[in-house]
């Protein structure tokens, strides 16, 4: 009898939802070679119970280990011992397995052509596949291992012959053909799946009555048995059959070849994608949808039909998405010479989606919050996010689809590069400095903490348990910074040459990060010593700079030293290759022309073309390194790391007055902003220390003056002002402390905000007055800048909790004609508990209760609140009729929002942690990917004081001991405890 291997996830103690619920309540049936093997329910349950209890006890014993023993290795050993220990002769526990980059092997078989046939039904869906398989090495016959998860096998045929049960082996994760024919053969498989019960939103599932798919990273295996890995690239045809009235629209990748009517009220379509693709780019959508249609003519004259699909009532809200798509298509032609390659491009908006959007070939699927927008319902930030993400998914057509990843460790090859491309696109469409400030803030607030915590991993991870957990700010945002460094080092033209060579060499291939590196290097004959370390070393490098001026020699020296902190599994680090863009300011605040540089015993001329150079990119490669500028006749103020030329923490010897000078004069706008932030961080850290020692808090008058002069400077961009007068986030400050103290940081941040508001009340009031507008909403930089500044000023004023200001904010709320201003006014009022707050929240809900995307903003605003004891309110909101744990956006708004409050999530009594702990266990049974994102809020628990540590650890241990934990949550929770 065939060995049946239960999956780790199979120990889920029979959740009420999901496929395991279905399997556990019915006989497990596997049809092999025509005869059905039926495992009685009773056996299944009893075996499963045994496994569950063994695993639970193993996992809790892990948490009892001393911290020294509880390192990553120990966890790994435990994982392995669970994995290899036979539990019963018939059933074996398959515990989470760690997968390593170093173990990559080429596939033994390739797939040439794949024909899929879907018969969509109300209870079950049949999926038939016909695959042309050929061996990598002609004549060598090895087993063919197919991935499959939560699938019911109906039939399997090789070269038209149904297989006998001894010809293959089926376990809960694989279908193995032990000795397939040598040479090319056809494989035909029929499976049965249950999309209606799929709450994981991975594979084929239903959202608001429509069918849709999400296959990246490893969801295709939940649709049919397949070699679910990106280096298997094949040409697909897809036939879909469904009830015509329930599912009038049937979409898949590529071109529509054929469609027609069938008996019984059904219809069918046939799609064919002429491009080879990995299965993670497969997509299918079926349902009641309508489209906004437009077209784009490529520069070589191809007319592309553009369609954005939504439920009929949402179509008016797709204008901005269509504008964004056309802008992205044009931009990729202009900047990279890249054209779209098919005659049709579809975007579908779905309300239930784990992530932002997915770049399936010619059929992008989007979370509806990243498609739907109207001035009344979407904020400026939403409009900007839509532009960026529509661009991002479109740009994947070349960076991701035409050239894809060899394996999932290479994810940043497509994601880092495509984030870089979408950042550049948004910059060109709006304001470059403001976009750069946003991106760097995001990196600092989210990626730096990850890089300094238990989940720290390189841009190209070395291992994973569940790939979904590695769609991270490190792979995406730090990965984009790595791509940006190539451009900084090579210049725009050199970078473009590298991109051209990359496509020339690798179009149609699945490649690695080295291949991208090599294209950049070879196209420019560049010497990129050690640059690859950016892909393999985790942790944010710390760079210290000290300066000295020699008046006699007219030289100015910058001495750099660098240190990469240890991260889990990487104790010792090599020095990195860090491009540092530097300019020098004279006493009038002008850039000093840079002529020559003394470095490594050589004098290098800087201006080769004779043109004055104001910024030079220093290549810092050693642990300690000095650069000396010559012909510098007065002591300059250095502007270091212009444009944030490398993802590092920089510490310099600039004084407060140097920083104020840079804030006033630097020609590099990013560094102007940065000077203010460095100053603010210093001030905040000092005040935090004062607060902890119960000293009175006093704000430096020069800082107030600095803010005032920016606020009143008509020459500055308004959005730049809004960013420059915004204090660094609480997370950023906590990140810089020995022991993070959320109460102190919150108190200090509130104190500074209030102090600035009362000192500059007149200026803030006139800022609000002079930035009103009665014109209709326009999405452009000028208008967004005006609203950003006005809203920032209003938020400062509202911190005063002054009745006069409350009525001003209420007036703004009532007179607002767009969501940006309406929401900002509500948020201003909601800063302070009381009747005004309650009333405005109630009014807003009654206005927008029928628009789920707006209701999510209402959830998020309340969840995020720093009003003490807010956990009770959030618990109540869990039972609000508009809340639903099955919808990721709602979870992100309410639960994710709550975790963003330093005061309430980190409440010292542990109430915030207990709340999240319970939710994670509940959520994990519905949607492991989303639960895993939520549990990450615990990951930095060791940064806090002993009381908080104990409370957070208790929750992590409780989660680890939960029955039937998903691999997703297991990985984050166990690594958080281990590090
Ligand atoms: N490739 C998608 C992107 O462009 C990411 C993505 C969408 C994803 N849905 C997912 C990743 C689900 C993992 C799981 O960024
Ligand atoms: Zn992407």
CSV table of C-alpha atoms and ligand atoms in Angstrom, one decimal, residues 214 216-217 353-359 392-393 396 414-415 468 471 476 929, ligand 1:
chain,number,residue,atom,x,y,z
A,214,UNK,CA,-3.2,34.1,-7.5
A,216,UNK,CA,2.8,33.6,-7.2
A,217,UNK,CA,4.8,32.3,-5.6
A,353,UNK,CA,-6.5,40.0,-2.5
A,354,UNK,CA,-3.5,39.2,-0.3
A,355,UNK,CA,-1.1,41.7,-1.8
A,356,UNK,CA,-1.3,44.8,-3.9
A,357,UNK,CA,-1.4,43.4,-7.4
A,358,UNK,CA,0.0,40.7,-9.7
A,359,UNK,CA,1.7,40.9,-13.0
A,392,UNK,CA,4.9,48.5,-11.4
A,393,UNK,CA,2.8,45.6,-12.7
A,396,UNK,CA,7.0,43.6,-14.9
A,414,UNK,CA,12.4,41.2,-10.8
A,415,UNK,CA,11.1,43.0,-7.7
A,468,UNK,CA,5.5,34.1,0.8
A,471,UNK,CA,8.0,39.2,-0.3
A,476,UNK,CA,11.6,45.0,-2.7
A,929,UNK,CA,-0.3,34.7,4.3
B,1,LIG,N1,4.5,39.9,-7.9
B,1,LIG,C1,3.6,40.7,-7.1
B,1,LIG,C2,4.2,42.1,-7.2
B,1,LIG,O1,4.3,42.7,-8.2
B,1,LIG,C3,3.6,40.3,-5.7
B,1,LIG,C4,2.4,39.4,-5.3
B,1,LIG,C5,1.2,39.6,-5.6
B,1,LIG,C6,2.5,38.3,-4.4
B,1,LIG,N2,0.4,38.7,-5.0
B,1,LIG,C7,1.2,37.9,-4.2
B,1,LIG,C8,3.5,37.7,-3.8
B,1,LIG,C9,0.8,36.9,-3.4
B,1,LIG,C10,3.2,36.6,-2.9
B,1,LIG,C11,1.9,36.2,-2.8
B,1,LIG,O2,4.8,42.7,-6.4
